[in-house]
Coordinates of C-alpha atoms in Angstrom, one line a residue:
Chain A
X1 CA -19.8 -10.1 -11.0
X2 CA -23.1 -8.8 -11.7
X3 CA -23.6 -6.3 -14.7
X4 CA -26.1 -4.3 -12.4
X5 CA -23.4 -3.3 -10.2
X6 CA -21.9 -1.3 -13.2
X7 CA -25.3 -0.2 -14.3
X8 CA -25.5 2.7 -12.2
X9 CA -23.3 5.8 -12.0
X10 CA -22.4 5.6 -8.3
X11 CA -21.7 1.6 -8.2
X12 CA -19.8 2.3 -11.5
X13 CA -17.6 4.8 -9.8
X14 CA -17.5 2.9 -6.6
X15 CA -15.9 0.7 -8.4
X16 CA -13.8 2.5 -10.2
X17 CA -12.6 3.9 -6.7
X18 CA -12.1 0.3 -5.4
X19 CA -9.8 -0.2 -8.6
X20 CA -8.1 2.9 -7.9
X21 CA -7.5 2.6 -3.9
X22 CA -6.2 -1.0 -4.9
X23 CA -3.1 0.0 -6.6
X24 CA -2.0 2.4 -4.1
X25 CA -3.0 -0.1 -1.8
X26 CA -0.9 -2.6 -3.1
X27 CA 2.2 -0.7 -3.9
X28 CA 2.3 1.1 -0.6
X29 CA 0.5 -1.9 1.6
X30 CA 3.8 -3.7 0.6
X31 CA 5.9 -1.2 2.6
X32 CA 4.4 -1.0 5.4
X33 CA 4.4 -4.8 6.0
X34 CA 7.8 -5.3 5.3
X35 CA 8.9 -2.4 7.1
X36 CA 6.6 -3.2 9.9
X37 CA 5.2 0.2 10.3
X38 CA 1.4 -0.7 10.5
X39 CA 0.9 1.2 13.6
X40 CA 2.5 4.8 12.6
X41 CA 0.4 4.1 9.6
X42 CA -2.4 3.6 11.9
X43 CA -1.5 7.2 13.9
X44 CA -1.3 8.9 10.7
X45 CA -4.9 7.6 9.9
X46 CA -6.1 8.4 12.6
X47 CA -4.6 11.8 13.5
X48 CA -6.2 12.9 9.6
X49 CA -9.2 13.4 11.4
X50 CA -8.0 16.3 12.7
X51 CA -8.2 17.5 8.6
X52 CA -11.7 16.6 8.3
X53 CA -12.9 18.8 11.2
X54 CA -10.4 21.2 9.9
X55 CA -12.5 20.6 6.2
X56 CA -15.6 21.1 7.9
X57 CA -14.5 24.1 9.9
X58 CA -13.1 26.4 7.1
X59 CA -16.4 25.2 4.8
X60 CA -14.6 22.9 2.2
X61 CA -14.2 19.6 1.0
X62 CA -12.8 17.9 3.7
X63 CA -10.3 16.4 1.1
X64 CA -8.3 19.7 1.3
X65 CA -8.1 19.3 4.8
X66 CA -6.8 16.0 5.3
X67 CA -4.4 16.0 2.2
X68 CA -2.6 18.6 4.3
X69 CA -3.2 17.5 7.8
X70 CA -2.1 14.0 7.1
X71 CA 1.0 14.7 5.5
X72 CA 1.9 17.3 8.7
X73 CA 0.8 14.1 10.5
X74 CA 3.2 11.9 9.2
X75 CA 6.2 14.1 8.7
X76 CA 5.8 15.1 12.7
X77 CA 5.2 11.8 14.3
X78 CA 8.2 10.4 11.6
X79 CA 10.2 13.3 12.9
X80 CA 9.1 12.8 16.6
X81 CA 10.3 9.4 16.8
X82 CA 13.4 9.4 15.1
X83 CA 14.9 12.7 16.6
X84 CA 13.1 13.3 20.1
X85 CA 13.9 10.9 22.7
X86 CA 10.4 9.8 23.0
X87 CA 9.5 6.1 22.3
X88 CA 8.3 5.9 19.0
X89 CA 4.9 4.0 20.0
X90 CA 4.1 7.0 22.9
X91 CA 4.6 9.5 20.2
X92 CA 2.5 7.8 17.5
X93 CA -0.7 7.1 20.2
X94 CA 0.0 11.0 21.6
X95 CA -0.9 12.0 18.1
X96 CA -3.4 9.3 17.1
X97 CA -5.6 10.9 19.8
X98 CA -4.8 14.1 19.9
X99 CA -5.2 14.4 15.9
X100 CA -9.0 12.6 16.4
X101 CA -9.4 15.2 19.5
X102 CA -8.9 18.4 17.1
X103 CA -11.2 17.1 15.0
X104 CA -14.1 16.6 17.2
X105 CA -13.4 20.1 18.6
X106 CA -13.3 21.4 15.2
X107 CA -16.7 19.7 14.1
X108 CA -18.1 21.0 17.2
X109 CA -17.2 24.6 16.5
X110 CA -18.6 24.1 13.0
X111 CA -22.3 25.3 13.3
X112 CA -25.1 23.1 12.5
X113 CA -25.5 19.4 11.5
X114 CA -22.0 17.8 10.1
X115 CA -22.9 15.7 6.5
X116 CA -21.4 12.3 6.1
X117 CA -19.2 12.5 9.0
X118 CA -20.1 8.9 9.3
X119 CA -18.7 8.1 6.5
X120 CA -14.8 9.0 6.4
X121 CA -15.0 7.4 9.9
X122 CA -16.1 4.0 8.1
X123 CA -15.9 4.6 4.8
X124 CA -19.0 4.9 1.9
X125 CA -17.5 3.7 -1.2
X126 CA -21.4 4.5 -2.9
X127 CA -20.9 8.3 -2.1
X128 CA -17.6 8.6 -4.0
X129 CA -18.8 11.8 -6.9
X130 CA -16.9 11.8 -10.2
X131 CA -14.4 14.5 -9.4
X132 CA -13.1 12.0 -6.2
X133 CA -12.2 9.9 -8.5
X134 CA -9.8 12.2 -11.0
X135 CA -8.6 13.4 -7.4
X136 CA -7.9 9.3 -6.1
X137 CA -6.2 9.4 -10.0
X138 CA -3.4 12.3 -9.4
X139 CA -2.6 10.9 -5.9
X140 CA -2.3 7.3 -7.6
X141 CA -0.1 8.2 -10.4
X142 CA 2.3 10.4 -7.7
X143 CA 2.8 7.4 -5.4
X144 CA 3.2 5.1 -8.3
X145 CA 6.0 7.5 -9.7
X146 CA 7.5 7.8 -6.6
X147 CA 7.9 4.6 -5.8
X148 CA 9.1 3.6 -9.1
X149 CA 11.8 6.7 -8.9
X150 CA 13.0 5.6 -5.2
X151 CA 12.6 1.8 -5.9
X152 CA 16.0 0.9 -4.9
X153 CA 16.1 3.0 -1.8
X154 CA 12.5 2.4 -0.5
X155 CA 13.9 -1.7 -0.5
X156 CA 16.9 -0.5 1.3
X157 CA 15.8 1.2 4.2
X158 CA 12.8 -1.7 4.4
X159 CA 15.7 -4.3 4.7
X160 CA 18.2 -3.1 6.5
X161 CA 17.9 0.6 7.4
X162 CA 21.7 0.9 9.3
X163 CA 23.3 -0.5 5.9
X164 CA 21.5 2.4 3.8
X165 CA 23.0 4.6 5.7
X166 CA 26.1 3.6 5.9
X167 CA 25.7 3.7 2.0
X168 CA 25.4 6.7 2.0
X169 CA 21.5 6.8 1.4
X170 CA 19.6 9.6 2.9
X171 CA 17.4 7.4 5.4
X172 CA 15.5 10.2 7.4
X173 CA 14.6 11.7 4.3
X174 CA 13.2 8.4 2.5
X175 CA 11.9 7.1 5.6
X176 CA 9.7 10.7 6.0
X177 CA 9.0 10.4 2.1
X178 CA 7.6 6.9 2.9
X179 CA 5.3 8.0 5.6
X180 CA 4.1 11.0 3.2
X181 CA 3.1 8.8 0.4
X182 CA 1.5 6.2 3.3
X183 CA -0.3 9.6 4.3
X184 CA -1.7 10.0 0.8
X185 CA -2.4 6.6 0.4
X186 CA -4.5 7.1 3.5
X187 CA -6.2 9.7 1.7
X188 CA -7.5 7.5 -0.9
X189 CA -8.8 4.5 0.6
X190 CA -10.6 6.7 3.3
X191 CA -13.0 7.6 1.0
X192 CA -13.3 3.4 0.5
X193 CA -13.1 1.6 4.1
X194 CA -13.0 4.9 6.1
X195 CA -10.1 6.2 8.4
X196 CA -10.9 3.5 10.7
X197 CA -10.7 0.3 8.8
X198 CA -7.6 2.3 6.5
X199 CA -5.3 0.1 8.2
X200 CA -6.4 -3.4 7.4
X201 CA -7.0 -3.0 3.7
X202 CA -3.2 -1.2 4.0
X203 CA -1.9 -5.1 5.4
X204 CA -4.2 -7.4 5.1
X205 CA -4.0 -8.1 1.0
X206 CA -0.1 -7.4 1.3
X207 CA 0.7 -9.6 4.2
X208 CA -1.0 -12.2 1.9
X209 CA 0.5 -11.6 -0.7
X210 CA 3.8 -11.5 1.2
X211 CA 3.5 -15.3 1.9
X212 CA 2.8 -16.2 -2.3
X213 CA 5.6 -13.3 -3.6
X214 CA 9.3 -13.6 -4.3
X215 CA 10.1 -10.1 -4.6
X216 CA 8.5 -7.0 -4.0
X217 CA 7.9 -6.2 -7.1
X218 CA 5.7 -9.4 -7.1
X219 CA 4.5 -8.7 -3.9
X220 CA 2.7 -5.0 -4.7
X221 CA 0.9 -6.8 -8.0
X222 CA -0.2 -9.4 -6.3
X223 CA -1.6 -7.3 -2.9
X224 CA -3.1 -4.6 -5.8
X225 CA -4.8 -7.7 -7.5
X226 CA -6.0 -8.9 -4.4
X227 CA -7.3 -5.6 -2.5
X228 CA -9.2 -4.7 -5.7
X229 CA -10.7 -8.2 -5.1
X230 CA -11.5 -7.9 -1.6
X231 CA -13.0 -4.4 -2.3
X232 CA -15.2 -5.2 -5.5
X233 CA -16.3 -8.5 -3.5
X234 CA -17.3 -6.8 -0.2
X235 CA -19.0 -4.2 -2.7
X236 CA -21.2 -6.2 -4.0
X237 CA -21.8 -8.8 -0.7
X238 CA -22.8 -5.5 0.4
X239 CA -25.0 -4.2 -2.2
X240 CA -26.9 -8.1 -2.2
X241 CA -27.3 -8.1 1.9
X242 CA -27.5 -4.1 1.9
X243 CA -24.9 -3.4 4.7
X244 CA -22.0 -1.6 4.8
X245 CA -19.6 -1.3 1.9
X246 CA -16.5 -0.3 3.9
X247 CA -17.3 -2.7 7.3
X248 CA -17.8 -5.6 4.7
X249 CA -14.6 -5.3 2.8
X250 CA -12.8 -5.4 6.2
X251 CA -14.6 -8.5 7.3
X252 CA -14.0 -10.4 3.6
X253 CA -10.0 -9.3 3.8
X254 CA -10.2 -10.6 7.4
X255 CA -11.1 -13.8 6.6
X256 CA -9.3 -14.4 3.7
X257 CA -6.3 -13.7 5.9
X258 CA -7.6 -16.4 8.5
X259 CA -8.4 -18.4 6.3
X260 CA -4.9 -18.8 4.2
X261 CA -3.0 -19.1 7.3
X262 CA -5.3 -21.8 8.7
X263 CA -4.7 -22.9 5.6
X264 CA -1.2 -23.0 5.5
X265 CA -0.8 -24.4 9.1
X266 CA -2.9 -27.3 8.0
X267 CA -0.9 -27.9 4.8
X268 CA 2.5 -28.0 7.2
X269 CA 0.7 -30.0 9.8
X270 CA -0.4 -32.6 7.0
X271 CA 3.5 -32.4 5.9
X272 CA 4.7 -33.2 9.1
X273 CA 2.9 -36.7 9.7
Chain B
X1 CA 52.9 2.3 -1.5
X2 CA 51.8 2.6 1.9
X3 CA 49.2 4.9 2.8
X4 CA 47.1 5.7 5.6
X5 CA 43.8 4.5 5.2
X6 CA 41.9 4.9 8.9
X7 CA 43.7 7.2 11.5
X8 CA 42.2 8.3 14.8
X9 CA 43.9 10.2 17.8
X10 CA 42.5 10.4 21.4
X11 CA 39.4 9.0 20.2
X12 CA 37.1 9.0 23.1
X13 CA 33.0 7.9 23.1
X14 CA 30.7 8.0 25.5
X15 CA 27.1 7.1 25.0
X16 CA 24.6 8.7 27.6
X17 CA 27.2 9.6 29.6
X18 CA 28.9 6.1 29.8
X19 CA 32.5 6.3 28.3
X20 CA 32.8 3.4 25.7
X21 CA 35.9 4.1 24.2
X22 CA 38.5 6.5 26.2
X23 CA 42.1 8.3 24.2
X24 CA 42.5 5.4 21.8
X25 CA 45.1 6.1 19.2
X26 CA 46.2 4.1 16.1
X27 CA 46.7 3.8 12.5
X28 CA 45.7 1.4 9.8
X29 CA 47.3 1.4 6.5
X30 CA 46.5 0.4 3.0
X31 CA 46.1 -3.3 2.8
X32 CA 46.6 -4.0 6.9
X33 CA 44.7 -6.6 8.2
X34 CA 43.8 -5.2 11.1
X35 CA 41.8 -8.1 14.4
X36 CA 40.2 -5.8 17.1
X37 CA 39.9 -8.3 20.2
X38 CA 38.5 -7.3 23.1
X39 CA 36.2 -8.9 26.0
X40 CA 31.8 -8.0 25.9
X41 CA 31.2 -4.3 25.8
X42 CA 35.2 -3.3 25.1
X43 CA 33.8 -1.0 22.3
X44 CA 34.5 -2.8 19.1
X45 CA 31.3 -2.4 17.8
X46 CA 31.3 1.1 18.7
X47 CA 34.6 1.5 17.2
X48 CA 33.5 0.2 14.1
X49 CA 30.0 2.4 14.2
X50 CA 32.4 5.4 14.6
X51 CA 34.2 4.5 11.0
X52 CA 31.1 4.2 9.4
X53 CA 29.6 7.5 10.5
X54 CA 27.1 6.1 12.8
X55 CA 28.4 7.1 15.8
X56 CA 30.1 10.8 16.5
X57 CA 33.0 10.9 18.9
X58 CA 33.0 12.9 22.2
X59 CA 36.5 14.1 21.7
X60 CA 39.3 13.2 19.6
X61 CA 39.5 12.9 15.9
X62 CA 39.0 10.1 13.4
X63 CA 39.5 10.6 9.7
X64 CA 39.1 7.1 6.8
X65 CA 40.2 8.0 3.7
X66 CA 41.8 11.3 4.8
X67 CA 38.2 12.9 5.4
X68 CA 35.4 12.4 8.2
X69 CA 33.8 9.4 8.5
X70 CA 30.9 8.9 6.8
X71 CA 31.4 10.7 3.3
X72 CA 33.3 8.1 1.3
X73 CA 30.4 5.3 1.4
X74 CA 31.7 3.9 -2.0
X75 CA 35.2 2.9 -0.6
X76 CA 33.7 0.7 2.0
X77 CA 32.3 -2.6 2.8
X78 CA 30.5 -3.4 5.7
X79 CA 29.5 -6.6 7.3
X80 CA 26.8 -6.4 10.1
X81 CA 27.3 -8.4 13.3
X82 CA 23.6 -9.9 12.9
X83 CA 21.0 -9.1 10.5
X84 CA 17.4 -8.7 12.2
X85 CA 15.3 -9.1 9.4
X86 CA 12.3 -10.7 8.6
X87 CA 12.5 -14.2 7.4
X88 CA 9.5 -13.7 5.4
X89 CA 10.7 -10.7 3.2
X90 CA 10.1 -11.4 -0.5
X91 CA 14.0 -10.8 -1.1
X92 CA 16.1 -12.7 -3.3
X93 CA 20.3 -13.5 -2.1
X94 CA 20.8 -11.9 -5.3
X95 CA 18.3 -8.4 -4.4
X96 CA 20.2 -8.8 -1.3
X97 CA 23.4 -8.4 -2.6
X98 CA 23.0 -6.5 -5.1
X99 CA 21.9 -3.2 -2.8
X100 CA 25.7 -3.4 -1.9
X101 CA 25.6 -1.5 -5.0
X102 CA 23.7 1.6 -3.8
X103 CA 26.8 3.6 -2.5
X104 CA 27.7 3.9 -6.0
X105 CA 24.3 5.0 -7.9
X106 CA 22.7 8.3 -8.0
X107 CA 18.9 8.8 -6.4
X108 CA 17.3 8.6 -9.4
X109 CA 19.0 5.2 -11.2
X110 CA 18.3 2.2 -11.3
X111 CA 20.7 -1.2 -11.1
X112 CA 21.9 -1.8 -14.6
X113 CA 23.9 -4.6 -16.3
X114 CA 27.0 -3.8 -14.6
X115 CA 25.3 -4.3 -11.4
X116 CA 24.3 -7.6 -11.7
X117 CA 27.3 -9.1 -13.1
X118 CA 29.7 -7.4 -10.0
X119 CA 26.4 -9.1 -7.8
X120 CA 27.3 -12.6 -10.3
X121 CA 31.5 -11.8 -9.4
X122 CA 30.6 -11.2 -5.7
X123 CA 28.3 -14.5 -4.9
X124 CA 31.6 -16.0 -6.9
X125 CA 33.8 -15.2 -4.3
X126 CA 31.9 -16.2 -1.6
X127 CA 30.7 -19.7 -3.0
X128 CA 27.1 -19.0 -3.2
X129 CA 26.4 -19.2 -7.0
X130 CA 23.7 -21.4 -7.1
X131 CA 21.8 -20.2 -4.3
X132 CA 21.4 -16.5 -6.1
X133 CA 17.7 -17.0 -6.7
X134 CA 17.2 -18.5 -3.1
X135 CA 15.1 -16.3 -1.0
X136 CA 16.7 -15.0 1.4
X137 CA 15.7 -16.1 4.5
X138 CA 15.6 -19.3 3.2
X139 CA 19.6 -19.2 3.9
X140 CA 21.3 -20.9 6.9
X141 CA 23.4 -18.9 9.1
X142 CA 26.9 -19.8 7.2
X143 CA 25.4 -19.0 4.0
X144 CA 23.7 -15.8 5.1
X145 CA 27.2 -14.2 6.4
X146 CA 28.4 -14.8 3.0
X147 CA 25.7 -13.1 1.5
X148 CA 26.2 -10.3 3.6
X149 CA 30.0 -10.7 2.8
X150 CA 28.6 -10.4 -1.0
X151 CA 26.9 -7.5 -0.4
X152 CA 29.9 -5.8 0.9
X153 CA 32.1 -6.9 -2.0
X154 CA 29.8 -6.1 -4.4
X155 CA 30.5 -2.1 -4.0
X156 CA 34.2 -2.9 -4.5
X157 CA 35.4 -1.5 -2.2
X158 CA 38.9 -0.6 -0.9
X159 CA 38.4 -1.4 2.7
X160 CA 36.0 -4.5 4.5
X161 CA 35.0 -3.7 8.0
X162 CA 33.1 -6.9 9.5
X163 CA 31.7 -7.3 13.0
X164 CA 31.9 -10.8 14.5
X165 CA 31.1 -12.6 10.8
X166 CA 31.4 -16.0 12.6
X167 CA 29.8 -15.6 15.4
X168 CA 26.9 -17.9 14.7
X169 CA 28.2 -19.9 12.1
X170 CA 29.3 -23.8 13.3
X171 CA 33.2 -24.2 13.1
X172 CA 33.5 -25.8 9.5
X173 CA 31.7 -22.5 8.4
X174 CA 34.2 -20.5 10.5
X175 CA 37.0 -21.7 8.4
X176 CA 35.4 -21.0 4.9
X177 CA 35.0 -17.6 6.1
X178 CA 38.6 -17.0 7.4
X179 CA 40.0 -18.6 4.6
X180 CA 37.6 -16.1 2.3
X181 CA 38.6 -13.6 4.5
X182 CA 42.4 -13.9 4.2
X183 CA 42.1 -14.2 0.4
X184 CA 40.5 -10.9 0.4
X185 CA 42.7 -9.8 2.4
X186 CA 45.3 -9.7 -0.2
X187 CA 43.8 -6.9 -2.4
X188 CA 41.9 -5.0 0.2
X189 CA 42.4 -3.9 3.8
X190 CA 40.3 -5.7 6.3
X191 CA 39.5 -4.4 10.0
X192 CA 37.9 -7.3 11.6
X193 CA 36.3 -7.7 14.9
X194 CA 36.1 -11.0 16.5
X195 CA 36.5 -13.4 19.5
X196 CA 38.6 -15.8 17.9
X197 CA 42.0 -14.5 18.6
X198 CA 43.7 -17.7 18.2
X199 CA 42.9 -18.8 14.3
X200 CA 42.7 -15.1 13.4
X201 CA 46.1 -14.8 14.5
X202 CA 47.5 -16.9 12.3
X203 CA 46.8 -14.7 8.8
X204 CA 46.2 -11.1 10.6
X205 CA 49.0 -8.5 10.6
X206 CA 47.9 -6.5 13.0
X207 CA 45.7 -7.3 16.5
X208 CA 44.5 -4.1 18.4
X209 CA 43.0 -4.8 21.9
X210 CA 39.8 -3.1 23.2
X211 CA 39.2 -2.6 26.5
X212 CA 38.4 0.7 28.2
X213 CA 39.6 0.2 31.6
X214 CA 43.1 -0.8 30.8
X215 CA 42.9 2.3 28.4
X216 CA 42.1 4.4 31.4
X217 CA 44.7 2.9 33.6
X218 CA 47.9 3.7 30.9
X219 CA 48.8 6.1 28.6
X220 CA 47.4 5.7 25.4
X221 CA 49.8 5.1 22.5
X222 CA 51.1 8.3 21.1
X223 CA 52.9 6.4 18.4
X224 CA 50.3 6.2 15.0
X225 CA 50.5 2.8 14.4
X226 CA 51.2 2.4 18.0
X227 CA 49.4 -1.0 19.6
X228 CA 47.1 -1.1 22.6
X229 CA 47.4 -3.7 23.9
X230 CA 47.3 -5.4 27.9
X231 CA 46.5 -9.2 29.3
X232 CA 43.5 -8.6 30.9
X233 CA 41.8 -10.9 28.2
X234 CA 41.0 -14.0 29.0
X235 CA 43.2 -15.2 25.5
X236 CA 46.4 -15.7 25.1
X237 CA 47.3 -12.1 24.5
X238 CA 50.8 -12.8 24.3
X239 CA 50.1 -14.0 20.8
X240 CA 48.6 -10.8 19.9
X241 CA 51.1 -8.6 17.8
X242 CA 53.3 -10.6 15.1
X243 CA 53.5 -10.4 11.4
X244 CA 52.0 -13.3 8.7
X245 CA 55.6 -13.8 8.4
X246 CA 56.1 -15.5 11.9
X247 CA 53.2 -17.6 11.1
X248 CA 55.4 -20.7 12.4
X249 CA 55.7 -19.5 15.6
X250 CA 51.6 -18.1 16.2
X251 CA 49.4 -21.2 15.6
X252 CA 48.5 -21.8 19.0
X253 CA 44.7 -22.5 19.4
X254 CA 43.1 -21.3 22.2

């Protein structure tokens, strides 16, 4: 890595965020592969747009918005698909585009020109101001410490959600927790890879790390290690070929994650002959 | 001592409308080892979703451990039909069992000590020692149902409910897990669900038939205790209700 990239406040704290998304990333990242729940992370994502406009709207840092907005997201589509007898998939892409729609209307009602909209669609990790980043720290440190404190019943309603219950474990509650901290998790790496490309750095370094990890413990390092070095790698690809930080993280994860399974179907083929 | 342990009266279940189980009446007491037999869609799963808490009844009461299902978690084992999981999952067979322990912590601890010797004691009993660091869906289907038997032992608990544990194990398998089972079944009380009426006969005391037409058609038992049962199974039913004792006269394979 460069010394240059560190040289400068912004790519110093764009790294910094990168570092910072990562072990959210990871820890987080891990649940929603295992627990297959890519696509309600996806609607929650998504339907945080609704916050921005909401940011925009009211005149403050969009941040304030979407911290609330996504975790109403997340604790109504959870709600919606477990109580209502709606199909959980309608209910999540009924709020996917409905959340983005409020958030167009909002932006539109906002007068004049919207600033850096562009960017918590796709992400500017070169825009991210020193207070961000104390803000990325106290969302980092409360999904760590909540997913430390629930450990045991995070892994039990990822495994086997009807056995949990029958335990005795409060699985609504843990499962709407889950989405909560996947909403703040959100949060964070929107201001890296932007609200549209949240979803593959949430499962592309875990569903890799999946394949190398022997228990989920393992698993959240080793996605954490590698998000942090998909993200400081596409930063600086970026910075060299001057193209866009978020965009190019999602392409280098991408292909890392085509290239170990080709990988690993090649190693299996060679095995078999 | 004998002591009630499940009891339901008039039990009746209907899921959207569709009656699954209709005035079914019976009893199990402390250390019964209770078969429920019963042809596809007879409600045996159901049944056992209703002891657990997963399922409310339409009508009729059910109490397990003198209270409503559902609130004594600690006291019970419970062995899945099938387990749906991913094959991939970065899960030990020992992380596996050992969240049999659950019922029994608090939110906020985690497994200790104690916990992972009762995991050690449980992959004892079922024979799968050495494979505790295996991941787990490394396991073939025999040795998975015994680590979902571990799991269920490893809360100690008082009473074992398993749905169809060998019903995709090949028939050596089948006998490791009856004869597991019927060891067990001297210090806990078992409710078992199967289709193999004819070897389960041979070591259960009790055999309660499922099947929600004949149910309709008589009067249900008003006896507690009472037995359900009717020959329209296509087993030999007439085998169904003996005790361990007549043993000589029940080993008929089907």
């Amino acid at each position: 890595m460069p010394g240059e990239l560190f040289a400068f406040e912004f790519l110093r704290n764009a790294a910094l965020a990168s570092l910072l998304a990562s072990i959210a990333c990871g820890i987080i990242g891990s649940y929603v592969v295992v627990k297959k729940i890519g696509f309600i992370s996806g609607g929650i994502a998504h339907t945080a747009f609704g916050g921005i406009g909401l940011g925009y709207y009211l005149g403050v840092n969009p941040l304030f918005g979407v911290i609330p907005f996504s975790l109403g997201a997340a604790i109504a589509i959870g709600l919606l698909s477990r109580k209502a007898k709606v199909a959980e998939d309608t209910a999540i892409g009924a709020f996917w585009a409905v959340g983005m729609a409020t958030g167009v209307i909002l932006i539109g009602l906002t007068p004049g020109y919207a600033p850096n909209l562009f960017s918590y669609l796709f992400g500017n990790i070169l825009t991210v101001p020193t207070g961000d980043l104390w803000m990325i720290s106290i969302l980092d440190l409360s999904i760590a410490a909540l997913s430390w404190l629930f450990s045991k019943e995070f892994l039990a309603i990822s495994f086997d959600e009807e056995y949990a219950e029958v335990s005795g474990v409060k699985t609504t509650f843990f499962y709407l927790l889950l989405l909560c901290l996947i909403a703040l998790t959100v949060v964070i790496l929107m201001r890296v890879v932007g609200i549209v490309l949240v979803i593959a750095l949430l499962t592309i370094p875990a569903a890799i790390a999946r394949l190398f990890s022997r228990s989920i413990g393992g698993m959240m390092l080793l996605a954490s290690l590698l998000s942090a070095l998909f993200c400081l790698a596409g930063l600086w690809v970026s910075y060299i070929l001057d193209l866009a930080s978020g965009a190019t993280i999602i392409v280098l994860a991408g292909s890392a994650f085509l290239l170990v399974h080709a990988g690993r179907h090649l190693i299996s083929f060679a095995r078999g002959r | 001592m004998i002591r009630e342990v499940i009891r339901c009266e008039q039990l009746t279940v209907e899921i959207e409308g569709v009656p699954i189980l209709k005035n079914l009446s019976f009893s199990v007491s402390k250390g019964d080892f209770l078969a429920i037999v019963g042809p596809n869609g007879g409600g045996k799963t159901t049944l056992l979703r209703v002891l657990l808490g997963l399922q409310k009844p339409s009508s009729g009461t059910v109490s397990v451990f003198g209270g409503d299902p559902g609130h004594t978690p600690g006291r019970i084992g419970y062995v899945p039909q099938r387990l749906f999981f991913d094959r991939d999952f970065p899960l030990s067979v020992k992380d596996v069992v050992l969240m049999g322990r659950i019922a029994l912590k608090s939110p906020f601890q985690h497994y200790s000590k104690i916990d992972r010797e009762a995991v050690g004691e449980a992959l004892k009993i079922v024979g799968l020692s050495s494979l505790g660091n295996r991941r787990i869906g490394a396991l073939s289907g025999g040795e998975l149902q015994r680590a979902l038997i571990a799991r269920a032992l490893a809360g100690k608990p008082e009473l074992l409910l398993l749905d169809e544990p060998t019903a995709s194990v090949d028939p050596e398998m089948k006998t490791t897990i009856y004869d597991l089972l019927d060891h067990l079944g001297k210090t806990m009380t078992i409710l078992l669900v199967t289709h193999d009426t004819g070897t389960v006969s041979r070591f259960v005391s009790r055999v309660l038939c499922l099947n929600c037409g004949m149910v309709q058609r008589e009067p249900p038992s008003a006896i507690p205790g009472g037995h359900v049962v009717e020959k329209v199974y296509p087993y030999p039913v007439d085998l169904l209700v003996h005790h361990p004792a007549d043993d000589a006269t029940a080993t008929k394979n089907p």
